[in-house]
Short mmCIF file of C-alpha atoms in Angstrom, two decimals:
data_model
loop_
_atom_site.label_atom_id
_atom_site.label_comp_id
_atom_site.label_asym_id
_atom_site.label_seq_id
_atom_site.Cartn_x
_atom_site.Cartn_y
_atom_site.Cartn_z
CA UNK A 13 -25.44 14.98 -12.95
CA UNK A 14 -22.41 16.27 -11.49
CA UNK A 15 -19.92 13.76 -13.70
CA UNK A 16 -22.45 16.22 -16.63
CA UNK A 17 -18.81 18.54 -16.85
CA UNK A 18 -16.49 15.92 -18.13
CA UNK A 19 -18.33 15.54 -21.52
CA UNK A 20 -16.87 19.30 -21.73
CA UNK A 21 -13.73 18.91 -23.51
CA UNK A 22 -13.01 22.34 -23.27
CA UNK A 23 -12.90 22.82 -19.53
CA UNK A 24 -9.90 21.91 -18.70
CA UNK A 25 -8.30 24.43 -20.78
CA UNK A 26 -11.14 27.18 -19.89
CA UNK A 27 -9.62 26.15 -16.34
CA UNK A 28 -6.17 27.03 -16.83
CA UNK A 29 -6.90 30.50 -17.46
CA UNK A 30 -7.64 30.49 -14.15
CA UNK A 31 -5.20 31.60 -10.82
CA UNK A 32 -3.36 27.94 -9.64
CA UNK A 33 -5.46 28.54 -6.22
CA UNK A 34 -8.83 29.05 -8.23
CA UNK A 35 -8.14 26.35 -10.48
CA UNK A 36 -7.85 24.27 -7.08
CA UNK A 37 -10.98 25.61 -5.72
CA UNK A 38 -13.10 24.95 -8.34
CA UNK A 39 -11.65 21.59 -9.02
CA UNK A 40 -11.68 20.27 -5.47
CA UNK A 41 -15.70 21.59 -5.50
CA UNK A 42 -16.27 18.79 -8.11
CA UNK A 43 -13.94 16.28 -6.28
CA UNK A 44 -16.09 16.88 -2.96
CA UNK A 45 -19.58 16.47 -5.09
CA UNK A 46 -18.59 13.14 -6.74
CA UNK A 47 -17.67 11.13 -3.31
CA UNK A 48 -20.39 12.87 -1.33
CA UNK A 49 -22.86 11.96 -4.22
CA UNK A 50 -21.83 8.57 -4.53
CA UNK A 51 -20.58 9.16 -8.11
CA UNK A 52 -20.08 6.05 -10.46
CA UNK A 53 -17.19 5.95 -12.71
CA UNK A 54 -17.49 2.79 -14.72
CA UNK A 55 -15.32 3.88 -18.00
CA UNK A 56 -11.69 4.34 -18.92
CA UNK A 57 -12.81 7.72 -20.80
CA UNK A 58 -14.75 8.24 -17.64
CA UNK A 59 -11.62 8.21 -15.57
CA UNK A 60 -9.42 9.55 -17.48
CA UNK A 61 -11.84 12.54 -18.33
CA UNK A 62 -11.81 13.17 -14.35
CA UNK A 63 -8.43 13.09 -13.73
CA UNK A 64 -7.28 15.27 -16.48
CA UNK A 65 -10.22 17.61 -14.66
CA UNK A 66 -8.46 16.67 -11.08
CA UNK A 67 -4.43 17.50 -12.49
CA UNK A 68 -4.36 21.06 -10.94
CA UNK A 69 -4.85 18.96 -7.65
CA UNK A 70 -1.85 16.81 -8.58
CA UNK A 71 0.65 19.57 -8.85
CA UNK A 72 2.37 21.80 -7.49
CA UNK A 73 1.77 25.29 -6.56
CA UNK A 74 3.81 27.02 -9.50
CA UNK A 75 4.87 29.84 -7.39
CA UNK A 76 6.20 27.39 -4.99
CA UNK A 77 10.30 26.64 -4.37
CA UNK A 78 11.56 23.54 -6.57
CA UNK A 79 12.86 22.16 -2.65
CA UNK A 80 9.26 22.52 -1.53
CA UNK A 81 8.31 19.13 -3.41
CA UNK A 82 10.68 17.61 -0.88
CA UNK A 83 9.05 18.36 2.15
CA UNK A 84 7.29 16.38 3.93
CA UNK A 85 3.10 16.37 3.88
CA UNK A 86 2.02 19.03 6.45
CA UNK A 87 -1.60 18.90 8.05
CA UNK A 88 -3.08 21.67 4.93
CA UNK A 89 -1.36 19.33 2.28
CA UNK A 90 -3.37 16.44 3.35
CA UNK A 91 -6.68 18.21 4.14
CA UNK A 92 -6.46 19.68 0.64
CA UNK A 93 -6.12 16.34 -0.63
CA UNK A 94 -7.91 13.16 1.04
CA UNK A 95 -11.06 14.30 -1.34
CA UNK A 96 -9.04 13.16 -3.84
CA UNK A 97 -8.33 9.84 -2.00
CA UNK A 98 -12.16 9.09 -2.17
CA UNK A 99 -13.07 9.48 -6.02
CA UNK A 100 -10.70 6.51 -6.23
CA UNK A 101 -13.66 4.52 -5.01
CA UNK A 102 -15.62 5.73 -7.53
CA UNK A 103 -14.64 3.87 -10.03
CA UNK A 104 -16.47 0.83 -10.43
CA UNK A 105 -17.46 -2.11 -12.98
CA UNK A 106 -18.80 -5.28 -13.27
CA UNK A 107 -16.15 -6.42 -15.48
CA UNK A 108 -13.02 -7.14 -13.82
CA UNK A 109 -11.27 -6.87 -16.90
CA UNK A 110 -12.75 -3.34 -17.07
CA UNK A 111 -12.07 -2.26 -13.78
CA UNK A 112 -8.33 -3.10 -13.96
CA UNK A 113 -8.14 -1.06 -17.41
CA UNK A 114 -9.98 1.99 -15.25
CA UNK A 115 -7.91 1.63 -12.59
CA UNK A 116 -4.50 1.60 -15.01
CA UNK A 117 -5.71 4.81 -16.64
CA UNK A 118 -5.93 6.20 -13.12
CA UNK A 119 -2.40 5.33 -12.32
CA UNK A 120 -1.06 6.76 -15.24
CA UNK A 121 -2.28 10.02 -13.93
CA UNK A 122 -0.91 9.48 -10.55
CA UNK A 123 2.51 8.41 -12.16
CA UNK A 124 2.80 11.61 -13.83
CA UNK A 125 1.57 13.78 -10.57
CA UNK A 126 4.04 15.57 -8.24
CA UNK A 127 5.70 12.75 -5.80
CA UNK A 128 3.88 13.78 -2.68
CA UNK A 129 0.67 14.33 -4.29
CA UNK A 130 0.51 11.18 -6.06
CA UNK A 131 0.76 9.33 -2.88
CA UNK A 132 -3.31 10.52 -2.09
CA UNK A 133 -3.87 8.37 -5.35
CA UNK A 134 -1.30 5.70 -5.59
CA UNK A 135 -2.34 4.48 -2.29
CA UNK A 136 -6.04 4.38 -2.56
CA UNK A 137 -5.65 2.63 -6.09
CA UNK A 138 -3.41 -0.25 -4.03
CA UNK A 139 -6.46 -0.64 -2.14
CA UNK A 140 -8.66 -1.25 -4.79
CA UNK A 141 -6.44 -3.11 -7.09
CA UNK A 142 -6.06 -5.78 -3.74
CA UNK A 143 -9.94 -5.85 -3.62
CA UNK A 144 -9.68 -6.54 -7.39
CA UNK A 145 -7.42 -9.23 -7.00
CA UNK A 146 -9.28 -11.16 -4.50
CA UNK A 147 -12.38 -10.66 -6.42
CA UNK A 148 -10.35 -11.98 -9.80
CA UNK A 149 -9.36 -15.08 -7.31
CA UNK A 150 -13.37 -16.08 -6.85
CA UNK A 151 -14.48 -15.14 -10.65
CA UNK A 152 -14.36 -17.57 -13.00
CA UNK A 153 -10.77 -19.78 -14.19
CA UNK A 154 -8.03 -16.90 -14.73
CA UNK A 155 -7.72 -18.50 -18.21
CA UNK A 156 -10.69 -16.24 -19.21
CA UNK A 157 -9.50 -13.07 -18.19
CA UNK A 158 -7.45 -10.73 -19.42
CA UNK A 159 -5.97 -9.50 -15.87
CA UNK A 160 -5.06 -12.51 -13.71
CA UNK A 161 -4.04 -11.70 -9.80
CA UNK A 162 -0.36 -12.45 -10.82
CA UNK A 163 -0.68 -9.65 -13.36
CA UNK A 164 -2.68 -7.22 -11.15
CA UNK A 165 -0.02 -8.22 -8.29
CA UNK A 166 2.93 -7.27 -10.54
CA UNK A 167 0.97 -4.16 -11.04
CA UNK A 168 0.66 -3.06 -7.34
CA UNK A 169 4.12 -3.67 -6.88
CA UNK A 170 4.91 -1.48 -9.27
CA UNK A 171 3.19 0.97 -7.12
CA UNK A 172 4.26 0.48 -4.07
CA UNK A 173 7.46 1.01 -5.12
CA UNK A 174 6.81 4.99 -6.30
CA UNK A 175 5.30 5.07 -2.33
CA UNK A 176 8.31 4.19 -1.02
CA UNK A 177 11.10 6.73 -1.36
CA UNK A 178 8.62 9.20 0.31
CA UNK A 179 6.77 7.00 2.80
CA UNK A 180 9.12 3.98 3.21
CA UNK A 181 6.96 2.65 6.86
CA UNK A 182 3.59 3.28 4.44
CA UNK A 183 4.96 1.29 1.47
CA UNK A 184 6.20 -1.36 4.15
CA UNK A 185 2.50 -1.98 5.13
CA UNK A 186 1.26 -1.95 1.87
CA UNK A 187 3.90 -4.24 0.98
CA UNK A 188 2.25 -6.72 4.02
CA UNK A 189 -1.31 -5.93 2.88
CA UNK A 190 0.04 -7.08 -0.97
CA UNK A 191 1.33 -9.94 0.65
CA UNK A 192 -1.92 -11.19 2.72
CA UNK A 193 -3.79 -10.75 -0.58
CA UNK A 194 -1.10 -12.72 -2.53
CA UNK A 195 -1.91 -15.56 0.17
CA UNK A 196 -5.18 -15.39 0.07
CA UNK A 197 -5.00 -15.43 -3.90
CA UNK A 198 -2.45 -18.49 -3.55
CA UNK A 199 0.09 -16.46 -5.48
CA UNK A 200 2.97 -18.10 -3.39
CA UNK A 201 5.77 -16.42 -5.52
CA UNK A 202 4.30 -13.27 -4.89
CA UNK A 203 3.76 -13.49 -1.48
CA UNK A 204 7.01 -14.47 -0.79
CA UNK A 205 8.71 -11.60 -3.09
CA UNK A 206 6.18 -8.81 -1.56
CA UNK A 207 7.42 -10.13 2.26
CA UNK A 208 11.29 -10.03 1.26
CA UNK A 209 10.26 -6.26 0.18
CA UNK A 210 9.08 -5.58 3.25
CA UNK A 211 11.99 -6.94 4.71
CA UNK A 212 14.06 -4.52 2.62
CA UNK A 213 12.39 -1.53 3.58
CA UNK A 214 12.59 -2.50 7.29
CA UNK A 215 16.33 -2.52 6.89
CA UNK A 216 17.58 -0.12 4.79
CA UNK A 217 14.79 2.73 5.35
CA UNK A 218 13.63 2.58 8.53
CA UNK A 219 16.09 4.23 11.31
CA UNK A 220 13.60 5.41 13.87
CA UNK A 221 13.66 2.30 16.75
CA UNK A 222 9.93 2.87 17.47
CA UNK A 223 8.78 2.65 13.40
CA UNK A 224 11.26 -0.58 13.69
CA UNK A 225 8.95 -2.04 16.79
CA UNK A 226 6.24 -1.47 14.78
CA UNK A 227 7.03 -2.79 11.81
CA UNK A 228 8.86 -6.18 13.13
CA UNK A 229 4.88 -6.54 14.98
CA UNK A 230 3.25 -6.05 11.87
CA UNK A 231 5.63 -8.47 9.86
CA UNK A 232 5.28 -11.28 12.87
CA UNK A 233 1.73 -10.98 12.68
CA UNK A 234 1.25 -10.91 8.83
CA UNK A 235 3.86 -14.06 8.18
CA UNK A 236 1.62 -15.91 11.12
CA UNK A 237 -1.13 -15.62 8.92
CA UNK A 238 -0.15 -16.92 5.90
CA UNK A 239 -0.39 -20.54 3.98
CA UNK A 240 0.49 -20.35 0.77
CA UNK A 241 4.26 -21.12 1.52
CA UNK A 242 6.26 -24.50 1.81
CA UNK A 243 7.36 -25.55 5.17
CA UNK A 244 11.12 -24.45 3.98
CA UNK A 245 10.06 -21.15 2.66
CA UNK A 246 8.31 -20.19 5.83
CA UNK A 247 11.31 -21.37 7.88
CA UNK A 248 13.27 -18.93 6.04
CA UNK A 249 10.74 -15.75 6.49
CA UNK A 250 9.79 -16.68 10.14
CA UNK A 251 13.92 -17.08 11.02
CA UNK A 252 14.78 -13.09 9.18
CA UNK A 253 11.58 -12.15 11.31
CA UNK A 254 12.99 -13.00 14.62
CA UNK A 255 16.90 -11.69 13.81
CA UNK A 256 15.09 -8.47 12.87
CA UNK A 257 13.42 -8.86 16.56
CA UNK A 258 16.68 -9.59 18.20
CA UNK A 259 17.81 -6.29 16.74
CA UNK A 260 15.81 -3.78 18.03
CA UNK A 261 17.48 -0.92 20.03
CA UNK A 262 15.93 -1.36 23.46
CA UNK A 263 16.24 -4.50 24.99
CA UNK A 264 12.91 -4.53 26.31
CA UNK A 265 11.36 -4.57 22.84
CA UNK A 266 13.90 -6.88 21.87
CA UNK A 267 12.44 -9.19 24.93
CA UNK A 268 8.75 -9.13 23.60
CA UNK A 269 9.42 -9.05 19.68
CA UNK A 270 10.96 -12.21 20.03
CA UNK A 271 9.06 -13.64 22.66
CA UNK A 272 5.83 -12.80 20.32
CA UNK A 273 7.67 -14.64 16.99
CA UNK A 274 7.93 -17.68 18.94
CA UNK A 275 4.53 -18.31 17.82
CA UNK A 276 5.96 -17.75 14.19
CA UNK A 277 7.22 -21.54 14.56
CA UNK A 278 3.97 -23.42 16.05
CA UNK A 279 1.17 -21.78 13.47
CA UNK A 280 -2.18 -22.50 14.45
CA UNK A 281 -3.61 -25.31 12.15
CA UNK A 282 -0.40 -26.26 10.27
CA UNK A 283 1.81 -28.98 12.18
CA UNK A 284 3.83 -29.18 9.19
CA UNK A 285 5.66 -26.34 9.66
CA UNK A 286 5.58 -26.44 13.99
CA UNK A 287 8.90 -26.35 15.05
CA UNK A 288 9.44 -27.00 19.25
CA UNK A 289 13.05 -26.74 18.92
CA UNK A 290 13.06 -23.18 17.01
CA UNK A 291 10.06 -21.99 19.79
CA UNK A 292 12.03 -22.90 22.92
CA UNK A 293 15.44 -21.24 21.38
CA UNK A 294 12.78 -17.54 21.21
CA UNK A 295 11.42 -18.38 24.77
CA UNK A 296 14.80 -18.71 25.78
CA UNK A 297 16.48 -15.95 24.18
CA UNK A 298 13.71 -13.73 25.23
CA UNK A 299 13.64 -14.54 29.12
CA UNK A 300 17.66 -14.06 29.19
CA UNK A 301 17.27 -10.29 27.30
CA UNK A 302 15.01 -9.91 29.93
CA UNK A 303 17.03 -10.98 32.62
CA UNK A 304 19.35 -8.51 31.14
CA UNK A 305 17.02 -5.42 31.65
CA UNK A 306 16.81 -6.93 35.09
CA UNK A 307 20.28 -6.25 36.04
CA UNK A 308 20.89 -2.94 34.12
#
């Protein structure tokens, strides 16, 4: 059984007599063997056994500069380290109750890891913790359980947030994905404070004009597919989508931004919240930008 080394308590201190780049070696040899095995980790002292095992992984080299946990993640930092993204999906339980304690005592882990390494946890454990949610949505009435999809929400959130400062267009898509679960979950108030994240991180930490195109695409196209909101509260979201549109740096993808969040006001299946007025004003706006690019 290759989880057999966790019930050694002593390891992990037998470890650290070990060189920081043997203590990586033989630790990412037992990371490798538990995804490629198909290892089950269905226990908080399961978890939290492997990750104390895993922690040389988490931080930094310690002959390393201070500045060097700055930097950003090279090519060797990330091949070093997507093993680590995979164990994450070996935790498992039938319980969702259960699973969301497993997954907690993972994050505490990750919390205390080096910034950029955490990030190879943090955001497979969003992954799972959405999955979660969805799955909490279908169980039986929330009453019965001890992790509802608000609480696991508020939980992911948390999470995103420790993504952000060193991946700020990452945490903006998790931020959408957390938002398209919220909807799914009808967790309106969610939904609605995980898009006006997103928002946030669009405007304050995203310079580069061709993350912005990319970003104002993948907020059009999440906000068109959600149903939780009111009529009003979509106006709202739909109308800060299409400024952001109308402020891109080239005018061409200023043109097709907004032409493409016309759609925004005439959802498919919802004539409550169709708006003709508000998708003539984006067809309009769009031709004459275009018109623009014509004569420059």
């Amino acid at each position: 059984d290759v989880l057999m080394p966790l019930d050694l308590s002593a390891w992990p201190r037998l470890c650290a007599h070990l060189k920081h780049d043997d203590q990586t070696q033989v630790v990412s040899m037992l990371v490798e063997k538990v995804s490629s095995q198909n290892c089950v980790v269905d226990s908080v002292a399961k978890a939290d056994s492997l990750l104390t095992f895993v922690a040389p992984l988490l931080r930094e080299p310690p002959d390393q500069p201070a500045e060097s946990a700055e930097e950003p993640i090279d090519e060797d930092l990330a091949a070093e380290l997507v093993p680590l993204s995979k164990i994450v999906h070996a935790l498992q339980h039938e319980s969702t109750d259960e699973l969301g304690r497993i997954l907690n005592a993972v994050y505490k882990h990750a919390a205390a890891a080096a910034p950029r390494r955490a990030l190879f946890l943090l955001v497979p454990l969003v992954s799972r913790c959405l999955l979660l949610a969805r799955r909490i949505a279908v169980a039986a009435p929330e009453a019965e359980l001890e992790v509802s999809c608000h609480k696991l929400l508020s939980f992911v959130g948390r999470m995103v947030e420790l993504v952000k400062p060193h991946a700020p267009a990452l945490a903006l898509r998790l931020y959408l994905q957390c938002a398209q679960t919220a909807d799914a979950c009808d967790e309106e108030a969610d939904a609605y404070e995980f898009l006006t994240q997103a928002f946030v991180v669009y405007e304050e930490d995203l310079p580069d004009s061709r993350a912005q195109l990319s970003a104002t695409t993948l907020m059009t196209a999440t906000l068109s597919s959600m149903r939780v909101f009111s009529a009003e509260q979509f106006d709202t979201l739909a109308t800060s989508a299409t400024k952001n549109c109308a402020k891109l740096l080239k005018k061409p993808d200023q043109s097709r931004a907004v032409c493409l969040a016309s759609k925004l006001f005439w959802p498919t299946g919802d004539e409550a919240k169709r708006n003709p007025k508000r998708v003539l004003e984006c067809l309009q706006r769009a031709l004459k930008i275009a018109d623009a690019c014509k004569v420059s």
